[in-house]
Coordinates of C-alpha atoms and ligand atoms in Angstrom, one line a residue:
Chain A
M1 CA 70.8 106.3 105.1
P2 CA 70.9 104.1 107.9
T3 CA 68.1 102.0 108.9
D4 CA 67.0 102.5 112.6
A5 CA 68.3 99.1 113.4
Q6 CA 71.6 100.0 112.2
K7 CA 71.7 103.0 114.3
D8 CA 70.5 101.3 117.5
S9 CA 73.3 98.6 117.2
L10 CA 75.9 101.5 116.7
E11 CA 74.6 103.1 119.8
R12 CA 74.3 100.0 121.6
E13 CA 78.0 99.0 120.8
I14 CA 79.2 102.4 122.1
Q15 CA 77.1 101.8 125.3
A16 CA 78.7 98.4 125.9
A17 CA 82.2 99.6 125.3
D18 CA 84.4 100.0 128.3
H19 CA 85.8 103.1 126.6
P20 CA 83.6 104.5 123.8
R21 CA 86.4 106.5 122.1
E22 CA 88.2 102.8 121.4
L23 CA 85.5 102.6 118.9
A24 CA 86.5 106.0 116.8
V25 CA 87.6 104.0 113.9
D26 CA 84.4 101.8 113.8
V27 CA 82.3 104.9 114.2
M28 CA 83.9 106.7 111.4
A29 CA 83.8 103.8 109.1
A30 CA 80.1 103.2 109.7
L31 CA 79.0 106.7 108.9
Q32 CA 81.5 106.7 106.1
D33 CA 79.7 103.5 104.8
R34 CA 76.3 105.2 105.3
D35 CA 77.2 108.6 103.4
G36 CA 79.8 107.3 101.0
Y37 CA 82.3 109.4 102.7
L38 CA 83.0 110.9 106.1
S39 CA 81.2 114.4 105.8
D40 CA 81.9 117.5 108.2
A41 CA 78.4 116.6 110.0
A42 CA 79.6 112.8 110.4
V43 CA 82.8 114.2 112.0
M44 CA 80.7 116.0 114.4
E45 CA 78.1 113.0 114.9
T46 CA 81.3 110.7 115.4
A47 CA 82.4 113.3 118.3
R48 CA 79.0 113.5 119.8
L49 CA 78.6 109.7 120.0
L50 CA 81.9 109.0 121.4
G51 CA 82.2 112.0 123.7
M52 CA 85.3 113.4 121.9
D53 CA 86.4 116.6 120.8
P54 CA 85.6 117.2 116.9
V55 CA 89.0 118.1 116.4
E56 CA 90.1 115.0 117.7
V57 CA 88.1 113.0 115.3
E58 CA 89.4 115.3 112.4
E59 CA 92.9 114.4 113.8
L60 CA 92.1 110.9 113.0
A61 CA 89.9 111.2 109.9
T62 CA 92.9 112.9 108.3
F63 CA 95.3 110.5 109.3
Y64 CA 93.9 107.2 108.1
T65 CA 94.2 106.0 104.7
F66 CA 90.6 104.2 104.7
I67 CA 88.7 107.2 106.0
Y68 CA 87.7 109.5 103.1
R69 CA 86.9 113.2 103.9
E70 CA 85.7 113.9 100.3
P71 CA 83.0 111.9 98.6
V72 CA 84.4 108.9 96.7
G73 CA 82.9 106.8 93.9
R74 CA 81.0 103.5 94.4
Y75 CA 84.2 101.4 93.8
V76 CA 87.5 102.7 95.2
I77 CA 90.5 101.2 93.5
H78 CA 93.7 101.3 95.6
V79 CA 96.8 100.8 93.3
C80 CA 99.9 99.5 95.3
D81 CA 102.6 101.4 94.5
S82 CA 105.0 100.0 96.6
V83 CA 108.2 98.2 95.7
V84 CA 107.2 94.8 95.0
C85 CA 104.5 96.0 93.0
W86 CA 106.5 98.5 91.4
M87 CA 108.9 95.7 90.3
E88 CA 106.1 94.3 88.5
G89 CA 104.8 97.0 86.6
S90 CA 102.3 98.6 88.9
E91 CA 103.1 102.0 86.7
T92 CA 101.6 100.0 84.1
I93 CA 98.8 99.1 86.1
G94 CA 98.0 102.6 87.2
G95 CA 98.6 104.3 83.9
H96 CA 96.3 101.8 82.1
L97 CA 93.4 102.4 84.7
M98 CA 93.9 106.5 84.5
G99 CA 93.6 105.9 80.7
T100 CA 90.6 103.6 80.8
L101 CA 88.7 105.5 83.2
G102 CA 89.9 108.8 82.0
I103 CA 90.7 110.4 85.4
G104 CA 94.0 110.8 87.4
M105 CA 95.1 109.5 90.6
G106 CA 92.8 111.0 93.5
E107 CA 90.0 111.4 91.1
T108 CA 86.7 110.1 90.5
T109 CA 84.8 109.3 87.4
P110 CA 82.1 111.9 86.5
D111 CA 79.4 109.2 86.7
G112 CA 80.4 108.4 90.3
L113 CA 81.5 104.8 89.7
F114 CA 85.3 104.8 90.3
T115 CA 87.8 106.6 92.3
L116 CA 91.5 105.8 91.9
L117 CA 93.9 106.2 94.7
P118 CA 97.6 105.2 95.0
V119 CA 98.1 103.3 98.1
C120 CA 101.2 101.5 99.8
C121 CA 102.0 97.9 100.0
I122 CA 98.6 96.1 100.7
G123 CA 100.1 92.9 101.8
Y124 CA 99.8 90.9 98.7
C125 CA 103.2 91.1 97.5
D126 CA 103.2 87.4 96.5
R127 CA 100.4 88.3 94.1
A128 CA 102.1 91.6 92.6
P129 CA 101.1 93.7 90.8
A130 CA 98.0 93.9 93.2
I131 CA 95.0 96.5 93.7
L132 CA 92.2 96.6 95.9
V133 CA 88.7 97.4 95.1
N134 CA 86.4 98.3 97.9
R135 CA 89.2 96.3 100.0
K136 CA 89.0 93.3 98.3
A137 CA 92.4 92.4 96.6
Y138 CA 93.2 91.4 92.9
G139 CA 96.6 90.0 91.8
P140 CA 98.6 89.3 89.9
L141 CA 97.2 91.7 87.3
T142 CA 97.7 91.7 83.7
I143 CA 96.2 94.6 81.6
A144 CA 93.5 92.1 80.2
D145 CA 92.5 91.2 83.8
L146 CA 92.2 94.7 84.4
D147 CA 89.8 95.2 81.6
A148 CA 87.8 92.3 82.5
L149 CA 87.7 93.6 86.1
I150 CA 86.5 96.8 85.1
D151 CA 83.7 95.5 82.7
R152 CA 82.4 93.2 85.3
L153 CA 82.3 96.5 87.9
R154 CA 80.5 98.3 85.4
N155 CA 77.8 95.5 84.9
A156 CA 77.5 94.7 88.3
A157 CA 77.0 98.4 89.3
D158 CA 73.9 98.2 86.9
A159 CA 72.5 95.0 88.7
P160 CA 70.7 95.3 92.1
G161 CA 72.9 95.2 94.9
G162 CA 75.9 95.5 93.0
E163 CA 79.1 93.3 93.4
N164 CA 79.7 92.3 96.8
P165 CA 83.3 93.0 98.3
G166 CA 84.5 89.9 100.1
E167 CA 87.6 87.6 100.1
E168 CA 87.7 84.4 98.3
E169 CA 91.0 83.3 100.1
Chain B
M1 CA 110.9 68.9 103.2
Y2 CA 111.5 70.6 106.5
P3 CA 109.3 70.0 109.4
Q4 CA 106.1 72.2 109.2
I5 CA 104.7 73.6 112.3
L6 CA 102.8 77.0 112.0
L7 CA 101.9 76.0 108.5
R8 CA 101.2 72.5 108.6
N9 CA 97.4 72.6 108.3
R10 CA 97.7 75.1 105.2
K11 CA 95.4 74.2 102.4
P12 CA 95.4 75.7 99.0
D13 CA 91.9 77.0 99.0
R14 CA 90.6 77.2 102.6
I15 CA 91.1 77.7 106.3
A16 CA 91.6 74.9 108.6
T17 CA 88.7 74.2 110.7
L18 CA 88.6 73.8 114.6
A19 CA 88.4 70.0 113.9
E20 CA 91.2 70.0 111.7
Y21 CA 93.3 72.1 114.2
R22 CA 92.4 69.8 116.9
A23 CA 93.3 66.7 115.0
G24 CA 97.0 68.0 114.6
G25 CA 96.9 68.5 118.6
G26 CA 95.5 71.8 118.6
Y27 CA 94.4 73.3 122.2
E28 CA 96.2 70.0 123.9
G29 CA 98.6 72.4 125.0
L30 CA 96.1 74.8 126.5
V31 CA 94.5 71.9 128.4
R32 CA 97.6 70.7 129.8
V33 CA 98.7 74.2 130.8
L34 CA 95.3 75.0 132.7
Q35 CA 96.0 71.8 134.5
Q36 CA 99.3 71.7 135.3
R37 CA 101.4 74.9 134.7
S38 CA 101.3 78.2 136.6
P39 CA 101.6 81.4 134.5
A40 CA 105.3 81.9 135.6
E41 CA 105.9 78.5 134.6
V42 CA 104.5 79.2 131.0
R43 CA 106.6 82.4 130.9
Q44 CA 109.8 80.4 131.9
V45 CA 109.2 78.0 129.1
L46 CA 108.9 80.7 126.5
L47 CA 112.2 82.2 127.7
D48 CA 113.9 78.7 127.7
A49 CA 112.6 78.2 124.1
I50 CA 114.3 81.5 123.1
L51 CA 111.2 82.7 121.3
L52 CA 112.4 86.0 119.7
G53 CA 109.7 88.5 118.4
R54 CA 108.8 87.5 115.0
G55 CA 107.4 91.2 114.2
G56 CA 110.8 92.6 113.3
A57 CA 112.4 93.7 116.7
A58 CA 113.3 90.1 118.0
F59 CA 112.9 90.9 121.6
P60 CA 112.7 87.6 123.5
A61 CA 108.9 87.1 124.2
G62 CA 109.1 85.2 127.6
M63 CA 111.4 88.3 128.8
K64 CA 108.7 90.9 127.8
M65 CA 106.0 88.9 129.6
M66 CA 108.3 88.8 132.6
T67 CA 108.5 92.5 132.7
V68 CA 104.8 92.6 133.8
A69 CA 105.3 92.5 137.6
E70 CA 103.6 89.9 139.8
D71 CA 101.8 92.6 141.6
A72 CA 101.0 94.7 138.7
P73 CA 97.5 96.1 138.5
F74 CA 94.5 94.7 136.6
P75 CA 93.1 94.6 133.9
R76 CA 96.0 93.6 132.2
Y77 CA 95.9 93.5 128.0
L78 CA 97.3 91.1 125.4
V79 CA 97.5 92.6 122.1
C80 CA 98.1 90.6 119.0
N81 CA 99.8 92.7 116.3
A82 CA 98.2 91.8 112.8
D83 CA 99.0 95.4 111.3
E84 CA 102.0 94.3 109.0
M85 CA 102.3 97.0 106.4
E86 CA 105.9 97.1 105.5
P87 CA 106.4 96.4 101.8
G88 CA 107.0 92.8 101.1
T89 CA 105.4 91.6 104.4
F90 CA 102.4 89.4 104.2
K91 CA 103.2 86.3 106.4
D92 CA 100.6 87.3 109.0
R93 CA 97.7 87.5 106.3
V94 CA 98.8 83.7 105.3
L95 CA 98.9 82.5 108.9
I96 CA 95.6 83.8 109.9
H97 CA 94.2 82.5 106.5
A98 CA 95.7 79.1 106.9
D99 CA 95.0 78.1 110.7
P100 CA 93.0 80.8 112.8
H101 CA 92.7 78.9 115.8
Q102 CA 96.7 78.6 116.0
L103 CA 96.6 82.2 116.7
I104 CA 93.5 82.1 118.9
E105 CA 95.2 79.2 121.1
G106 CA 98.6 81.2 121.1
M107 CA 96.7 84.3 122.4
I108 CA 94.8 82.6 125.2
L109 CA 98.1 80.9 126.3
A110 CA 99.7 84.4 126.0
A111 CA 97.0 85.9 128.0
Y112 CA 97.0 83.4 130.7
A113 CA 101.0 83.9 131.0
I114 CA 100.5 87.4 132.0
S115 CA 97.0 87.1 133.9
A116 CA 95.2 89.2 131.1
E117 CA 91.6 88.7 130.4
K118 CA 91.4 90.5 127.4
G119 CA 93.0 89.9 124.3
I120 CA 92.8 92.3 121.1
I121 CA 93.8 91.6 117.8
F122 CA 94.8 94.8 115.9
I123 CA 94.3 94.2 112.2
R124 CA 94.9 96.5 109.2
P125 CA 92.0 97.4 107.1
E126 CA 93.3 95.6 103.9
Y127 CA 92.6 92.3 105.8
E128 CA 89.2 92.7 106.3
S129 CA 88.8 89.1 105.2
A130 CA 91.1 87.9 107.9
A131 CA 89.3 90.2 110.5
R132 CA 86.1 88.3 109.6
I133 CA 87.5 84.8 109.8
L134 CA 89.0 85.4 113.1
E135 CA 85.6 86.8 114.5
R136 CA 83.8 83.7 113.3
E137 CA 86.6 81.4 114.6
I138 CA 86.7 83.1 117.7
G139 CA 82.8 82.5 118.3
I140 CA 83.6 78.9 117.4
A141 CA 86.2 78.9 119.8
R142 CA 84.0 80.1 122.6
E143 CA 81.5 77.6 121.6
A144 CA 83.9 74.9 122.1
G145 CA 84.8 76.1 125.7
F146 CA 88.3 77.2 125.0
L147 CA 87.4 80.9 125.4
G148 CA 85.4 83.1 127.3
R149 CA 84.3 82.7 131.1
N150 CA 85.8 79.8 133.1
I151 CA 87.7 78.2 130.3
L152 CA 87.5 74.2 130.3
G153 CA 86.3 74.8 134.1
S154 CA 89.7 76.1 135.0
G155 CA 88.2 79.5 136.6
I156 CA 90.3 81.3 134.1
D157 CA 88.7 83.9 131.8
V158 CA 89.8 85.3 128.5
E159 CA 88.1 87.2 125.8
I160 CA 89.6 88.2 122.6
V161 CA 88.2 90.9 120.2
V162 CA 89.2 92.1 116.6
H163 CA 90.0 95.8 116.5
R164 CA 90.0 97.2 112.9
S165 CA 92.8 99.9 112.3
G166 CA 92.1 102.7 109.7
G167 CA 95.4 102.0 108.2
R168 CA 98.6 103.6 108.7
Y169 CA 102.1 101.9 109.0
I170 CA 103.0 103.7 112.1
C171 CA 100.2 101.5 113.9
G172 CA 102.8 98.5 113.8
E173 CA 104.7 100.5 116.3
V174 CA 104.0 99.4 119.8
T175 CA 103.1 102.6 121.5
A176 CA 101.4 104.0 118.6
Q177 CA 99.1 101.0 118.3
I178 CA 98.1 101.5 121.9
N179 CA 97.1 105.1 121.1
A180 CA 95.3 103.9 117.9
L181 CA 93.4 101.6 120.3
E182 CA 92.5 104.2 122.5
G183 CA 91.3 106.3 119.8
R184 CA 94.1 109.0 119.7
R185 CA 96.3 109.9 116.8
P186 CA 98.8 107.2 116.5
N187 CA 102.2 108.8 117.2
P188 CA 104.7 106.7 119.1
K189 CA 105.2 107.7 122.5
Q190 CA 109.0 107.4 124.2
P191 CA 109.2 105.1 127.2
P192 CA 109.2 105.0 130.2
P193 CA 106.7 104.1 131.2
Y194 CA 106.7 100.8 129.2
P195 CA 103.8 99.6 127.9
T196 CA 104.1 96.3 129.9
E197 CA 103.8 98.7 133.0
K198 CA 101.3 101.3 131.8
G199 CA 100.1 100.6 128.6
L200 CA 96.6 100.4 126.9
W201 CA 94.4 102.7 129.3
G202 CA 97.2 102.9 131.4
K203 CA 97.2 99.3 132.5
P204 CA 100.2 96.7 131.9
T205 CA 100.0 95.5 128.1
V206 CA 101.8 93.1 126.2
L207 CA 102.1 93.3 122.4
Q208 CA 103.1 90.3 120.2
N209 CA 103.1 89.6 116.6
V210 CA 101.0 87.1 115.2
E211 CA 103.8 84.6 114.1
T212 CA 105.1 84.9 117.5
L213 CA 102.0 84.1 119.1
C214 CA 101.4 81.2 116.6
C215 CA 104.5 79.7 118.0
I216 CA 103.4 79.5 121.5
P217 CA 100.9 76.4 121.4
H218 CA 103.7 74.4 119.9
I219 CA 106.2 75.3 122.3
L220 CA 103.9 74.5 125.2
R221 CA 103.0 71.1 123.9
N222 CA 106.5 69.9 122.7
G223 CA 108.9 71.7 125.0
A224 CA 111.3 74.4 125.0
Q225 CA 114.4 72.2 123.8
W226 CA 112.2 70.7 120.7
F227 CA 111.7 74.5 119.8
K228 CA 115.4 75.0 119.7
D229 CA 116.2 72.0 118.1
L230 CA 114.1 72.9 115.0
A231 CA 116.7 75.7 114.1
L232 CA 119.8 74.8 111.8
T233 CA 122.1 77.1 113.9
E234 CA 123.2 76.9 117.4
S235 CA 122.1 80.3 118.3
G236 CA 118.6 80.2 116.6
A237 CA 115.4 78.5 117.6
G238 CA 112.3 77.6 116.1
T239 CA 111.2 77.8 112.4
K240 CA 110.5 81.1 110.5
I241 CA 107.9 82.1 107.7
F242 CA 110.0 83.7 105.1
G243 CA 107.5 85.6 102.9
I244 CA 109.4 86.0 99.6
S245 CA 108.4 88.4 96.5
G246 CA 110.1 90.3 93.7
K247 CA 112.1 88.5 91.0
V248 CA 111.6 85.0 91.9
N249 CA 109.6 82.4 90.0
R250 CA 107.1 81.2 93.0
P251 CA 106.8 84.1 95.5
G252 CA 105.0 83.3 98.8
C253 CA 105.3 82.2 102.3
Y254 CA 107.6 79.4 103.1
E255 CA 108.2 77.9 106.7
L256 CA 111.8 76.9 107.1
P257 CA 114.2 76.3 110.0
M258 CA 115.6 79.2 111.3
G259 CA 119.2 79.5 109.7
V260 CA 118.3 78.4 106.5
R261 CA 120.5 79.8 103.7
L262 CA 119.3 82.5 101.8
S263 CA 120.3 80.7 98.5
E264 CA 118.1 77.6 99.4
I265 CA 115.1 80.0 100.2
I266 CA 115.6 81.3 96.6
E267 CA 116.4 78.5 94.7
D268 CA 114.8 75.4 96.3
Y269 CA 111.5 77.1 97.5
A270 CA 111.0 80.3 95.5
G271 CA 111.7 78.2 92.2
G272 CA 114.9 80.2 91.4
M273 CA 115.3 83.5 89.7
K274 CA 112.5 84.9 87.4
N275 CA 112.9 84.4 83.8
G276 CA 116.5 82.9 84.3
G277 CA 117.5 86.4 85.5
E278 CA 120.6 87.0 87.9
F279 CA 120.5 87.5 91.8
K280 CA 121.8 91.0 92.6
A281 CA 120.5 92.0 95.9
C282 CA 117.6 91.4 98.1
L283 CA 116.1 93.2 101.3
P284 CA 116.3 90.2 104.0
G285 CA 113.4 91.5 106.3
G286 CA 111.1 93.7 105.0
A287 CA 111.7 97.7 103.7
S288 CA 113.5 98.8 106.7
T289 CA 116.4 96.4 106.4
G290 CA 119.6 97.0 104.3
F291 CA 120.3 95.2 101.1
L292 CA 122.2 92.0 101.0
T293 CA 124.4 91.5 97.9
R294 CA 125.7 88.3 96.0
E295 CA 128.6 88.4 98.4
H296 CA 125.9 87.3 101.1
Y297 CA 123.8 84.9 99.1
H298 CA 124.4 82.0 101.2
I299 CA 124.0 83.6 104.4
E300 CA 122.3 81.8 107.1
M301 CA 119.0 83.2 107.8
D302 CA 118.7 83.9 111.6
F303 CA 118.9 87.1 113.8
D304 CA 122.5 86.6 114.7
A305 CA 124.0 85.9 111.3
L306 CA 122.3 89.0 109.8
K307 CA 123.5 91.1 113.0
S308 CA 126.9 90.0 112.2
V309 CA 126.9 91.5 108.6
G310 CA 125.4 94.8 109.9
N311 CA 121.9 93.7 109.0
R312 CA 118.8 92.5 110.4
L313 CA 116.1 89.5 110.2
G314 CA 113.4 92.0 110.6
T315 CA 110.1 90.2 109.7
G316 CA 112.0 87.5 107.1
A317 CA 110.2 89.1 104.4
V318 CA 112.7 88.8 101.3
M319 CA 112.4 90.7 98.5
V320 CA 114.5 89.9 95.7
F321 CA 115.9 92.2 93.1
D322 CA 117.8 90.9 89.9
R323 CA 120.6 92.4 87.7
D324 CA 118.2 94.3 85.4
T325 CA 116.3 96.2 88.4
C326 CA 117.7 99.7 89.2
L327 CA 118.3 100.0 92.8
V328 CA 118.4 103.4 92.8
A329 CA 114.8 103.6 91.4
A330 CA 113.9 100.8 94.0
T331 CA 115.3 102.9 96.8
L332 CA 113.6 105.8 95.7
N333 CA 110.4 103.7 95.8
L334 CA 111.1 102.6 99.3
I335 CA 111.9 106.1 100.5
E336 CA 108.5 107.2 98.9
F337 CA 106.7 104.6 101.2
F338 CA 108.5 106.0 104.1
A339 CA 107.9 109.5 103.7
R340 CA 104.4 109.1 102.8
E341 CA 104.0 107.2 106.2
S342 CA 106.1 109.2 108.4
C343 CA 103.6 110.1 111.2
G344 CA 105.0 113.6 111.0
W345 CA 105.5 114.0 114.7
C346 CA 109.3 114.9 114.6
T347 CA 111.2 117.2 112.3
P348 CA 114.1 114.9 111.2
C349 CA 111.8 112.3 109.9
R350 CA 109.0 114.5 108.5
E351 CA 111.6 116.7 106.6
G352 CA 114.5 114.4 106.2
L353 CA 112.6 111.7 104.2
P354 CA 111.4 113.9 101.5
Y355 CA 114.8 115.6 101.2
I356 CA 116.2 112.1 100.7
R357 CA 113.4 111.2 98.2
E358 CA 114.2 114.5 96.4
I359 CA 117.9 113.7 96.0
L360 CA 117.5 110.1 95.1
W361 CA 114.8 111.3 92.2
R362 CA 117.4 113.7 91.0
I363 CA 120.1 111.0 90.9
E364 CA 117.6 108.6 89.2
T365 CA 116.5 111.0 86.5
G366 CA 120.0 112.2 85.5
K367 CA 120.1 115.4 87.4
G368 CA 122.7 114.2 90.2
T369 CA 126.0 115.5 91.1
A370 CA 128.9 114.3 92.6
E371 CA 128.2 116.0 96.1
D372 CA 124.7 114.1 96.3
I373 CA 126.3 110.9 97.7
P374 CA 128.2 112.5 100.8
A375 CA 125.0 114.6 101.3
L376 CA 122.8 111.6 101.3
K377 CA 125.1 109.8 103.8
K378 CA 125.0 112.7 106.1
I379 CA 121.2 113.0 106.2
C380 CA 120.9 109.4 106.6
K381 CA 122.8 109.8 109.9
H382 CA 120.7 112.8 111.3
L383 CA 117.7 110.6 110.8
W384 CA 119.1 108.3 113.5
Y385 CA 118.2 111.0 115.7
S386 CA 114.6 111.0 115.2
Y387 CA 111.9 110.5 117.9
C388 CA 111.1 106.6 117.3
A389 CA 112.8 103.8 115.1
F390 CA 110.6 104.3 112.0
A391 CA 113.1 106.8 110.5
P392 CA 116.4 104.8 111.4
G393 CA 114.5 102.0 109.5
A394 CA 113.4 104.1 106.9
V395 CA 117.2 104.8 106.0
S396 CA 118.3 101.3 106.0
P397 CA 118.0 100.6 102.4
V398 CA 119.6 104.1 101.4
E399 CA 122.4 103.4 103.7
G400 CA 122.5 99.6 102.2
L401 CA 122.5 101.2 98.9
L402 CA 125.4 103.6 99.6
T403 CA 127.3 100.9 101.3
H404 CA 127.2 98.0 98.7
F405 CA 126.0 99.8 95.3
E406 CA 127.6 103.3 95.5
G407 CA 129.0 102.3 92.0
E408 CA 125.2 102.0 90.6
V409 CA 124.7 105.6 92.0
A410 CA 127.7 107.1 90.6
A411 CA 126.9 105.4 87.3
H412 CA 123.6 107.4 87.4
I413 CA 125.4 110.6 88.0
N414 CA 128.1 110.2 85.6
Q415 CA 125.9 109.1 82.7
K416 CA 123.5 111.9 83.6
K417 CA 120.7 109.1 83.3
C418 CA 119.4 106.0 84.7
P419 CA 121.8 103.3 83.2
F420 CA 118.8 100.8 83.4
R421 CA 116.5 102.8 81.1
N422 CA 116.9 102.6 77.4
S423 CA 115.8 106.3 76.6
Ligands
SF4_1 S1 110.5 109.2 113.6 FE1 108.9 109.6 112.0 S2 107.2 107.9 112.8 FE2 108.8 108.2 114.2 S3 107.8 109.8 115.7 FE3 109.2 110.8 114.3 S4 107.9 111.6 112.5 FE4 106.9 109.9 113.7
FES2 S1 104.2 95.7 97.3 FE1 102.3 95.7 96.2 S2 101.4 94.3 97.7 FE2 103.3 94.5 98.7

């Protein structure tokens, strides 16, 4: 749930914008961060905040890769399956993740920790095969790297605060 | 070692600071321009320098700015396209992470050239770290007086904001990007009106790629002739960031003179073929270019040379394939990308790409027939009649495959299996 401060800052931002609807992606992303995904109620809320038609918001929500209309896990793992990663073994990477987590692509583990999604080139082709975890890039990956990463994420999830997605580069 | 211009401040582990950027002459161009040059003069210098758009279309940057009429309405917008999403392309990420002030200065100068007061960086969600870096460094530039109100006491105002995309490839297309910025579904729009006349919010808008904008401070500091002289070929100008990936030993970004030979990029910079493999083909400029073969191994990499062999330099994202990589499977993968990323607006693209994918998949899995090759050729031609340039770009690798590697496609059909798979 958002604190009042978060809500205020969102509303302030919208008020300051020349054209509120230019914040459509930002507002959807903020509500998604709050609820874990963009629920039907959040679609309505976005529309109301920005003075848009709900169907316009829905049009955007279903179009963009990083807006989730269904609940996702705490860690969303995007496996790049574009051509450079494919050449360097993305099928093995994806296969291994499905095996270890016991889910298929597009699914979430029953404990709600991990969601696996295929994704187009993430712009880390020089580090292929590459994946994103909560938008942080990892690569080039071996099976051993993957196992270590999953372990780390599992442990971090138990610790207060969890692992902080960010970028080291 | 060739002169490093855009990547001169690159460090292995961190971004260049404002002080480091300035030590190398950063913001000198801006100071001089604000004191001595009119916006029209800036546009002319960029035109004389033959600065061609580095985002793939290779349109002259100065010319694009000149299409904003002198008496065009205000506000005007400058948009920086940092949405590179084509497989193989990652140079903008490297440029932003290396030296963010170079881009910021380039944007201020470009905004000045068209009298825009607002610059917007449109950036893909996968580059959240780059977005944060830019937001921080924009603040630092503002504090230093290079950005914001009354820049360096010149009376000129320019503000820059970062706009995060929700992530779709079509957002890289100019008119789709403008729709996305307006919070609309990012479908392309066919001109006229051109965005330079009626773009974002109906106002004149110039959109440039990150690399193009990064060139601008250097051109204004050192002159048009200096920029042209950087290239190895007569028709080329400047340096180019080549992003190399695939079957080479050292994938990465290398700044080399426009017109450098492909073989030199692969052997001298990317460390040669991986595992001692043999070069079979490469896509020279991202996923929407055609294959270059061994016959083109020593080609000069510039816009004209690639055009002369029916190909495109695109973004300069070189993806290298070796002898053991199946090009039918690789092309199938590329089409999978395009089919997934089609915006779905027009029928030839929305329906045609999955159809091509289906045929390629049949061929790859040994179920292809002799008729599939002419069928593919025919469908590729139809896709040229799509609404925007996405679909013709998408079929470029397929057309390249059929032109240069028809034998490999036929081998799949004749052997009823992929010759590159053991089973
Ligand atoms: S060609 Fe493809 S991307 Fe372009 S408008 Fe048609 S469907 Fe959309
Ligand atoms: S192909 Fe995977 S990051 Fe580009």
